[in-house]
XYZ file of C-alpha atoms in Angstrom:
68
model
C -17.488 -2.274 -1.461
C -20.283 -3.252 0.895
C -18.265 -2.443 4.001
C -16.291 -4.537 6.462
C -12.676 -5.533 6.950
C -10.085 -4.990 4.245
C -6.595 -6.483 4.215
C -4.208 -5.972 1.294
C -0.654 -7.252 0.935
C 1.243 -5.467 -1.822
C 4.411 -7.377 -2.684
C 7.263 -6.637 -5.102
C 8.171 -9.144 -7.790
C 9.642 -12.243 -6.113
C 12.800 -12.556 -8.256
C 15.404 -9.885 -7.460
C 12.943 -7.324 -6.051
C 14.113 -3.720 -6.178
C 10.915 -1.733 -5.617
C 10.260 -0.327 -2.149
C 6.472 -0.031 -2.063
C 4.468 2.736 -0.424
C 0.712 2.073 -0.535
C -2.146 4.389 0.397
C -5.910 3.925 0.657
C -8.251 6.803 -0.228
C -12.018 7.228 -0.001
C -14.201 8.378 -2.916
C -13.606 12.051 -1.993
C -9.834 11.564 -2.231
C -9.224 11.746 1.518
C -6.353 9.603 2.795
C -7.532 6.816 5.109
C -4.340 4.850 5.739
C -0.837 4.565 4.324
C 1.838 1.863 4.585
C 5.581 2.155 3.960
C 7.298 -0.086 6.549
C 10.983 0.454 7.280
C 13.382 -2.377 6.275
C 10.887 -4.204 4.034
C 9.952 -3.761 0.379
C 6.303 -4.798 0.753
C 3.359 -2.856 2.163
C 0.229 -3.976 4.025
C -3.037 -2.090 4.345
C -5.630 -3.133 6.925
C -8.782 -1.178 7.675
C -12.433 -1.539 8.639
C -14.430 0.416 6.092
C -17.977 1.621 5.630
C -19.850 0.865 2.427
C -18.525 2.933 -0.483
C -15.908 3.318 -3.172
C -12.196 3.316 -2.336
C -8.937 3.694 -4.231
C -5.486 2.218 -3.648
C -2.340 4.058 -4.715
C 0.921 2.111 -5.090
C 4.176 4.032 -5.481
C 7.822 3.097 -5.652
C 9.871 4.989 -3.076
C 13.522 5.011 -2.139
C 14.950 3.025 0.734
C 17.980 4.001 2.731
C 20.467 6.811 2.237
C 21.943 7.083 -1.284
C 25.126 8.637 0.153
């Protein structure tokens, strides 16, 4: 990446979605820059202004609500 603004929308499958997404952005050293796991929505959005370099996005399925 040459640097600048980054905006990512990570969305579950549109038909009968059942994956609550948690997304994280890491730099090349593996340091966490930003994470997104909004309450009451299955999608995640990452927005950041970044310097030039290499970055990694992690997308995980997480639980939503109380199973009890």
